[in-house]
Coordinates of C-alpha atoms in Angstrom, one line a residue:
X1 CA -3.0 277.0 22.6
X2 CA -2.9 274.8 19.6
X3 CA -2.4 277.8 16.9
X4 CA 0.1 279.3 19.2
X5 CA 1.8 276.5 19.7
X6 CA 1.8 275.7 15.2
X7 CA 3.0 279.2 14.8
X8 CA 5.9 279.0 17.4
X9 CA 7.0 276.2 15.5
X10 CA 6.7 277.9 12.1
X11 CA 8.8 280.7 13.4
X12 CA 11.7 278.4 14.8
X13 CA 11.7 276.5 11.2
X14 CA 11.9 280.2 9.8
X15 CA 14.8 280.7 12.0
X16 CA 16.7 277.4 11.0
X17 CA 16.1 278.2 7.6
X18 CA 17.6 281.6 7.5
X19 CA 20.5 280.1 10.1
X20 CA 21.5 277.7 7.1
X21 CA 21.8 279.8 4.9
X22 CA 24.2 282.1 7.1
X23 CA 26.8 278.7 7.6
X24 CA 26.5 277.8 4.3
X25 CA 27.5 281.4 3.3
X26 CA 31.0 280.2 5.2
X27 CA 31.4 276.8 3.2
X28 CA 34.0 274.3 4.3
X29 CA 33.1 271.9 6.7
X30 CA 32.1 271.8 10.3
X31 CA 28.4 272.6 11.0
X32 CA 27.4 275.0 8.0
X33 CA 28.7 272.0 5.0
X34 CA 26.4 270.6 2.7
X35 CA 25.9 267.6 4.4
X36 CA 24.6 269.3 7.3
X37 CA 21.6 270.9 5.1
X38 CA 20.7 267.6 3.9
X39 CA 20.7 266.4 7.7
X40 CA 18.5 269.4 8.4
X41 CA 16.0 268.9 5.6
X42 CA 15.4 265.2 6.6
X43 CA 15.0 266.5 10.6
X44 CA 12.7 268.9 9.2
X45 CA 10.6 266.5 6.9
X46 CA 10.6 264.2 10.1
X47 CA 9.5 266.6 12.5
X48 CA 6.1 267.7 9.9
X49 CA 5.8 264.1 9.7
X50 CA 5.3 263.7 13.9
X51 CA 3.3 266.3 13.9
X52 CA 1.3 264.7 11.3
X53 CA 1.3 262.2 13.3
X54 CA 0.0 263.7 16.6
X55 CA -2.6 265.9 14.7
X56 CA -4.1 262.3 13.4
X57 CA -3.8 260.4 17.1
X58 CA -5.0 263.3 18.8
X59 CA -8.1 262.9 16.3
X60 CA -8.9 259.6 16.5
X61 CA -8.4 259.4 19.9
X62 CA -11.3 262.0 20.3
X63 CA -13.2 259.7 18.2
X64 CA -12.9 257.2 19.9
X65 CA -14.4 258.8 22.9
X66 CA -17.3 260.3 21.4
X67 CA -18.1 256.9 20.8
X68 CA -17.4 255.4 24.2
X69 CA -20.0 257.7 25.6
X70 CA -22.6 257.6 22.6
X71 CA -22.4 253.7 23.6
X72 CA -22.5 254.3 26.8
X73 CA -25.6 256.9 26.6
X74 CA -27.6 254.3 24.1
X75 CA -26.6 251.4 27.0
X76 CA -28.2 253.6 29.7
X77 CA -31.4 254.3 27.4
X78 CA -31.9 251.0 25.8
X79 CA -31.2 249.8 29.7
X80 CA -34.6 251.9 30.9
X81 CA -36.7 250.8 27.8
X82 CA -36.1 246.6 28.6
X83 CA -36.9 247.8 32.0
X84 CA -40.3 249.5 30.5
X85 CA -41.0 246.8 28.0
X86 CA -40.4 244.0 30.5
X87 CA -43.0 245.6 32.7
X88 CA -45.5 246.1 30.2
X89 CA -45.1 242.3 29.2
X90 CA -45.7 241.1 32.8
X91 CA -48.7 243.0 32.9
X92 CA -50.2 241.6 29.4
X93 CA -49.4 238.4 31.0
X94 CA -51.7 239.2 34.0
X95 CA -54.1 240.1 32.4
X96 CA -54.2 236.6 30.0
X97 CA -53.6 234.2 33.1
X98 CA -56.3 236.4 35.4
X99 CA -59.1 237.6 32.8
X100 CA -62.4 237.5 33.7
X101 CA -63.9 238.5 30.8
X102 CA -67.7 236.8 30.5
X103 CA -68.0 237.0 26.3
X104 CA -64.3 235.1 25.4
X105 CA -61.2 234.6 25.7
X106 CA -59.9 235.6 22.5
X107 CA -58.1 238.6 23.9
X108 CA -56.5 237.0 26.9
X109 CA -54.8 234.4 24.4
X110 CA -53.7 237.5 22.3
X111 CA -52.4 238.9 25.6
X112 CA -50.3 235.9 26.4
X113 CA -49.0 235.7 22.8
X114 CA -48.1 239.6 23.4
X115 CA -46.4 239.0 26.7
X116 CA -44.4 236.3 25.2
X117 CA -43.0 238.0 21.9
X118 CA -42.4 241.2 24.5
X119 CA -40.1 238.8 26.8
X120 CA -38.1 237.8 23.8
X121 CA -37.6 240.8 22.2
X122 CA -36.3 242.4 26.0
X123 CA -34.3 239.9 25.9
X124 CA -32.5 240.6 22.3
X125 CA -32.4 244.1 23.5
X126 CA -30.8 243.4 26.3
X127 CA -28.0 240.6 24.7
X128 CA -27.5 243.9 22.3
X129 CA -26.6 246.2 25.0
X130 CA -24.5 243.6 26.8
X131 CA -22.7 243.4 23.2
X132 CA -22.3 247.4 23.2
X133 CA -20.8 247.3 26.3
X134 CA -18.0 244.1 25.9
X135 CA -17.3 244.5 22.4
X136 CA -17.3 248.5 21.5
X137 CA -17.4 250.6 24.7
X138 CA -14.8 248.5 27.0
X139 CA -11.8 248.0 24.2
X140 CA -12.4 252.0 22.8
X141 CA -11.8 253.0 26.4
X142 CA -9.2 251.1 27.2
X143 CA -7.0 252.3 24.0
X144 CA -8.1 255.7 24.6
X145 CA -6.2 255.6 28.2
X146 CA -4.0 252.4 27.2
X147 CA -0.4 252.7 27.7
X148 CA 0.7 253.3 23.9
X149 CA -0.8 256.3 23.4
X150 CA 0.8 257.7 26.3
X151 CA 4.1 256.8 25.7
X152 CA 4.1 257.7 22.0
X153 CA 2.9 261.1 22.5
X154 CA 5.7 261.5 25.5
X155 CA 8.2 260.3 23.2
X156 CA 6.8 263.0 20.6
X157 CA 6.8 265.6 23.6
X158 CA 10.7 264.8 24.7
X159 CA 11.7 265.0 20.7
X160 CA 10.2 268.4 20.4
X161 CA 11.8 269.9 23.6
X162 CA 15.1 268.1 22.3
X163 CA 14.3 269.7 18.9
X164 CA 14.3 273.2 20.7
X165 CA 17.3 272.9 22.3
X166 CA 18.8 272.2 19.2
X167 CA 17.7 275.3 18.0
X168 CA 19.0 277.2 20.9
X169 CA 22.3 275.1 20.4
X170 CA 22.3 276.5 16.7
X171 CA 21.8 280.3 17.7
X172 CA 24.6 279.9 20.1
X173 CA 26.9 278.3 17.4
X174 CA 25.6 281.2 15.2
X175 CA 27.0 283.7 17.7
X176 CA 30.4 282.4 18.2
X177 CA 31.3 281.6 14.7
X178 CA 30.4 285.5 14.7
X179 CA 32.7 286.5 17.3
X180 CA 35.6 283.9 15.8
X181 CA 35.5 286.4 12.8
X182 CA 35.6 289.2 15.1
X183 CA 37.9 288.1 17.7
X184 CA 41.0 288.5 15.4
X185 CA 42.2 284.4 16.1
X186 CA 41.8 284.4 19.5
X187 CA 42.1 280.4 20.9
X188 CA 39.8 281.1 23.9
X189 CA 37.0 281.8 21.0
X190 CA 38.0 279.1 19.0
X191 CA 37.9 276.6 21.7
X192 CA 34.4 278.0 22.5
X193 CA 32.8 277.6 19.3
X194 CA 34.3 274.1 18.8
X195 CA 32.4 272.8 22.2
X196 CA 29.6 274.6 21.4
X197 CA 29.0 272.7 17.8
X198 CA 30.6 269.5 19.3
X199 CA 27.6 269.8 21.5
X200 CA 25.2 270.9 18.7
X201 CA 26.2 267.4 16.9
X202 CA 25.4 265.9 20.4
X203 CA 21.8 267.2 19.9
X204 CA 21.3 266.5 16.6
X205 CA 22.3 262.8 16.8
X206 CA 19.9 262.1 19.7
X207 CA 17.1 264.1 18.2
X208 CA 17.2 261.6 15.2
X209 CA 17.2 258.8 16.9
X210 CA 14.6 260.2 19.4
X211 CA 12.5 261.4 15.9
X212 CA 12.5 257.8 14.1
X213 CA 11.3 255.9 17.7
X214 CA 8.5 258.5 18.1
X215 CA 7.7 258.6 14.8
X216 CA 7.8 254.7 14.5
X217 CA 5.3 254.7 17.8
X218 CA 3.0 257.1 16.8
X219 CA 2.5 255.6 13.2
X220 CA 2.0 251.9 15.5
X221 CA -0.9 253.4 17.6
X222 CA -2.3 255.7 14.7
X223 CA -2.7 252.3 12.4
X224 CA -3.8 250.5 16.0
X225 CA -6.3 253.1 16.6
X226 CA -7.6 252.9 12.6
X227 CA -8.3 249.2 12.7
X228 CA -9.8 248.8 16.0
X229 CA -12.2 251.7 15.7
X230 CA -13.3 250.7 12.6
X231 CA -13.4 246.9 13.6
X232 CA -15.4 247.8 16.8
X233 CA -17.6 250.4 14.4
X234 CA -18.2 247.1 12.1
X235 CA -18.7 244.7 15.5
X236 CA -21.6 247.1 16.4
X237 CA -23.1 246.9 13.1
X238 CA -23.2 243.3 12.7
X239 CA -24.8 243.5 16.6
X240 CA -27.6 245.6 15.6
X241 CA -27.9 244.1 12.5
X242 CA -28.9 240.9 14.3
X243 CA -31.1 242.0 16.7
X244 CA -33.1 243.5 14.1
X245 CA -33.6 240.6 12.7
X246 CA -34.8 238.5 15.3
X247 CA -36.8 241.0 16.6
X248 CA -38.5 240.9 12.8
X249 CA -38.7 237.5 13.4
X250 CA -40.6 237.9 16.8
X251 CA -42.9 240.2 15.5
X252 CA -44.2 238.0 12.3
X253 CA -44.6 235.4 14.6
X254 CA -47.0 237.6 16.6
X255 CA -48.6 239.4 14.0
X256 CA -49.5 235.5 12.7
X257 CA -51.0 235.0 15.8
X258 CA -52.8 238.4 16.8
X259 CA -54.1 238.1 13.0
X260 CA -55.4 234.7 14.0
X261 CA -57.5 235.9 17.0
X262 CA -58.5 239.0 14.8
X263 CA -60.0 236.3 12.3
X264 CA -61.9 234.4 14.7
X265 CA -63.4 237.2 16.4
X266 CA -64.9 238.7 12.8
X267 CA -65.7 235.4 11.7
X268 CA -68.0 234.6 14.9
X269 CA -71.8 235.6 13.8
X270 CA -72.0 238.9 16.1
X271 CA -75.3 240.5 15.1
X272 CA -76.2 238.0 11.3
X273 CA -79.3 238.6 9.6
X274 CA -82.1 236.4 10.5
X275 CA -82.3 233.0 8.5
X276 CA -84.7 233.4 4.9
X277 CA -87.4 230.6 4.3
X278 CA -88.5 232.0 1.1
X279 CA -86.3 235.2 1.1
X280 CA -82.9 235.8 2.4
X281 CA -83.7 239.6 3.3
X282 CA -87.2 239.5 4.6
X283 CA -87.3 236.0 7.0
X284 CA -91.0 234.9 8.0
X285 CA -92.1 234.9 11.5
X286 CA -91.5 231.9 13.2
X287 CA -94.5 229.3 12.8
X288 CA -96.8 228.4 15.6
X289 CA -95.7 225.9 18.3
X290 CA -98.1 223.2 17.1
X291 CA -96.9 223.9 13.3
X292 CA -93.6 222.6 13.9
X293 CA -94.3 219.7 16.2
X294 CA -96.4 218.2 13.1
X295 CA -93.3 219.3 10.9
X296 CA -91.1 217.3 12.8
X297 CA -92.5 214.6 13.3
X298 CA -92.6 214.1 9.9
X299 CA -88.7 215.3 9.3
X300 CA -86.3 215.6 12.0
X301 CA -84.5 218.8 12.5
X302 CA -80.9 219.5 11.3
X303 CA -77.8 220.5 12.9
X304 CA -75.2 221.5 10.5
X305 CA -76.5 219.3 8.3
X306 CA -77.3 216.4 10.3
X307 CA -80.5 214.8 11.3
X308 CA -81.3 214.0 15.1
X309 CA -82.8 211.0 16.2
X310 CA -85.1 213.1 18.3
X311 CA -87.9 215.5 17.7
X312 CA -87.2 218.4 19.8
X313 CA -84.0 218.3 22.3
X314 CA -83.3 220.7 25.1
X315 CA -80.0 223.4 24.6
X316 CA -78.1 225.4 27.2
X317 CA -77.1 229.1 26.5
X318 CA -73.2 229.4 25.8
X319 CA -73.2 233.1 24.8
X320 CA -75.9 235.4 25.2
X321 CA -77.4 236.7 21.8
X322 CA -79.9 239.8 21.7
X323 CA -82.2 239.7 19.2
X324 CA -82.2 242.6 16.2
X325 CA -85.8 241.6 14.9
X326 CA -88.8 240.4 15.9
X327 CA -88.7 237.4 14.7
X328 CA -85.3 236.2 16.7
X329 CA -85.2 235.3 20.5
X330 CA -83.2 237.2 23.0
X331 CA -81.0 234.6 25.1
X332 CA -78.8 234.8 27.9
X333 CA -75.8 232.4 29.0
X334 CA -77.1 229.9 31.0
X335 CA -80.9 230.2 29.5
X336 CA -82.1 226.2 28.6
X337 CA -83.9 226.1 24.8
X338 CA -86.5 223.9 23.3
X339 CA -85.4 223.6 20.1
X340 CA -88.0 222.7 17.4
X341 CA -85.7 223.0 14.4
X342 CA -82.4 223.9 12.7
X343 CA -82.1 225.4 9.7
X344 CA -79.3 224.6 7.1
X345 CA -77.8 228.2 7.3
X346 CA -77.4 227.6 11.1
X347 CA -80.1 228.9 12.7
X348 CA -82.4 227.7 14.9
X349 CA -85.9 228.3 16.1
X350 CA -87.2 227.6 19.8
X351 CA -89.1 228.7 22.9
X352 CA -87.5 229.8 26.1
X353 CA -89.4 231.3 29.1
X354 CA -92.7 231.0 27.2
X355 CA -91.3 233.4 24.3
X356 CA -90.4 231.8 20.5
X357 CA -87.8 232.9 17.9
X358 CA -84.6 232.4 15.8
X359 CA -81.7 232.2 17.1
X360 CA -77.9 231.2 16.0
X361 CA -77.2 227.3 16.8
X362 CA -73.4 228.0 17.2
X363 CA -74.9 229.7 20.5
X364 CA -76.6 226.7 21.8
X365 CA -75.2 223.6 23.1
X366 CA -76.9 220.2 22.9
X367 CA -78.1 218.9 27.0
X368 CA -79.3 215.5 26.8
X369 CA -79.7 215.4 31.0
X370 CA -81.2 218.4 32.7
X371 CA -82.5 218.6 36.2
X372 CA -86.2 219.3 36.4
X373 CA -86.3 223.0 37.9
X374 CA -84.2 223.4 34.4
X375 CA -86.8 222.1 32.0
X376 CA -89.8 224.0 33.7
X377 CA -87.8 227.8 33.3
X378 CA -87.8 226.7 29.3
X379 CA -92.0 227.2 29.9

């Protein structure tokens, strides 16, 4: 419809073109003078100019449109992913608050730190969609079917069917000036032709006005439609530009954290090699029972460097710890220890349930009550 429609309209200007130059073959005044043809040429420039005009609004307009519902799709999206992520985050924080893992804790504070930085970042999401929605989506789709669109492009509409009835008006002048040469001086004829051009300059006076006041709307809303599609383009920028940064923000602040529990989980003594007395790689089997009583008595034992006041004390099993050689001890949490000595490295070496070996202190914690039935499962 749109290259029919172009091509009509090149054939009418064809047709005013070749009609000019018939009147001004006649010269004198009335409708075929000269300054009728500079009337016509300033109609004509107006008239590419609207459709200029309409070509650009009609664009823009589709632009504008496209990006209402790309919003619109990325609002519905983004709109199921908080819903996803805020699930996922209530479930890390069940798992933190309800964990019953037996070995640590390290991954149910990790948990919680996830569930928190998860919440946040939903919650930037979702302050960006709100934003897509108020500030992009609702003013685009209210100038795409606001009122000065509409009545620019009707304005344009009633100037172009005024145009063509100004170029019916000037084929009908055409024809009677023809019959006035024809007619021998007839008055009927004359009378005829002078309505019909006093009518023509009817048309042609209206249709510039009409012209100017389209043209003046449609260059409003084309401008109009420029600047707020580009401001809203630029509003949705600075939006996401935003939220990425905060979300950036979230993240470093969790990665700090996660790397945190990361560190004290590899720096915890998992499976170390067993302490050296006189060699680091090839440790001596732990001395006889008496052995070390004598030892001590003469030098107390050592925890982390510092002396006890006491030869032997009794120690309760945090974490269990299963021996790799045979010189350790294989514990379980809950087990009690005699401990006969500490080694500077932090190691330890004691008897539980009648069986002797190293083990890591950082295991053990010091008891200086215990019930009876305790002390006599150390033997």
């Amino acid at each position: 419809m749109e290259a029919i429609r172009k091509q009509a309209t090149k054939l009418r200007e064809q047709v005013a073109r070749q009609q000019q130059a018939v009147f001004k073959q006649f010269g004198g005044g009335g409708y075929g003078g000269s300054d009728n043809m500079v009337t016509d040429e300033a109609e004509l420039m107006l008239h590419q100019k609207l459709e200029r005009l309409y070509i650009s609004t009609r664009a823009a307009k589709h632009f504008q449109r496209d990006i209402v519902r790309g919003v619109e799709g990325y609002i519905v999206t983004g709109s199921k992913q908080v819903e996803i992520g805020t699930k996922l985050s209530e479930d890390s924080r069940k798992y933190g608050t309800e964990n019953t893992c037996t070995s640590g804790n390290t991954l149910s504070r990790a948990a919680d730190s996830f569930s928190r930085a998860r919440v946040q970042m939903e919650k930037e999401r979702g302050n960006l969609l709100k934003s897509f929605g108020t500030q992009v989506a609702e003013p685009l789709r209210a100038m795409v079917m606001g009122a000065p669109l509409e009545d620019a492009r009707h304005l344009a509409q009633r100037y172009d069917r005024m145009r063509q009835e100004a170029e019916a008006q000037v084929i009908e002048v055409s024809k009677r000036q023809a019959k006035v040469i024809d007619g021998s001086g007839n008055p009927d004829l004359f009378s005829r032709l002078e309505a019909a051009e006093a009518k023509l300059q009817d048309l042609k006076s209206n249709m510039a006005v009409l012209g100017k006041e389209a043209a003046s709307a449609m260059a409003a809303v084309e401008a109009q439609q420029q600047n707020m599609t580009l401001q809203r383009l630029i509003s949705m920028i600075e939006s996401e530009r935003a939220y990425h940064q905060k979300v950036i923000q979230i993240l470093d602040q969790l990665e700090g954290e996660m790397s945190s529990e990361r560190q004290r989980i590899e720096a915890a003594p998992s499976a170390p090699p067993p302490p050296a007395v006189e060699t680091p790689s090839s440790p001596p089997p732990p001395p006889p029972y008496e052995e070390v009583h004598i030892n001590n008595m003469s030098s107390p034992p050592m925890q982390n460097g510092s002396n006890y006041d006491v030869d032997y004390f009794l120690g309760e099993v945090m974490f269990p710890y299963n021996a790799v050689s045979d010189v350790e001890l294989s514990l379980s949490s809950g087990d009690y220890v005699v401990i006969r000595q500490v080694s500077k490295n932090g190691w330890a070496e004691g008897e539980c349930k009648g069986k002797a070996g190293w083990f890591p202190f950082e295991y053990i914690e010091r008891r200086e009550r215990v019930l009876a039935s305790k002390v006599t499962q150390v033997f």
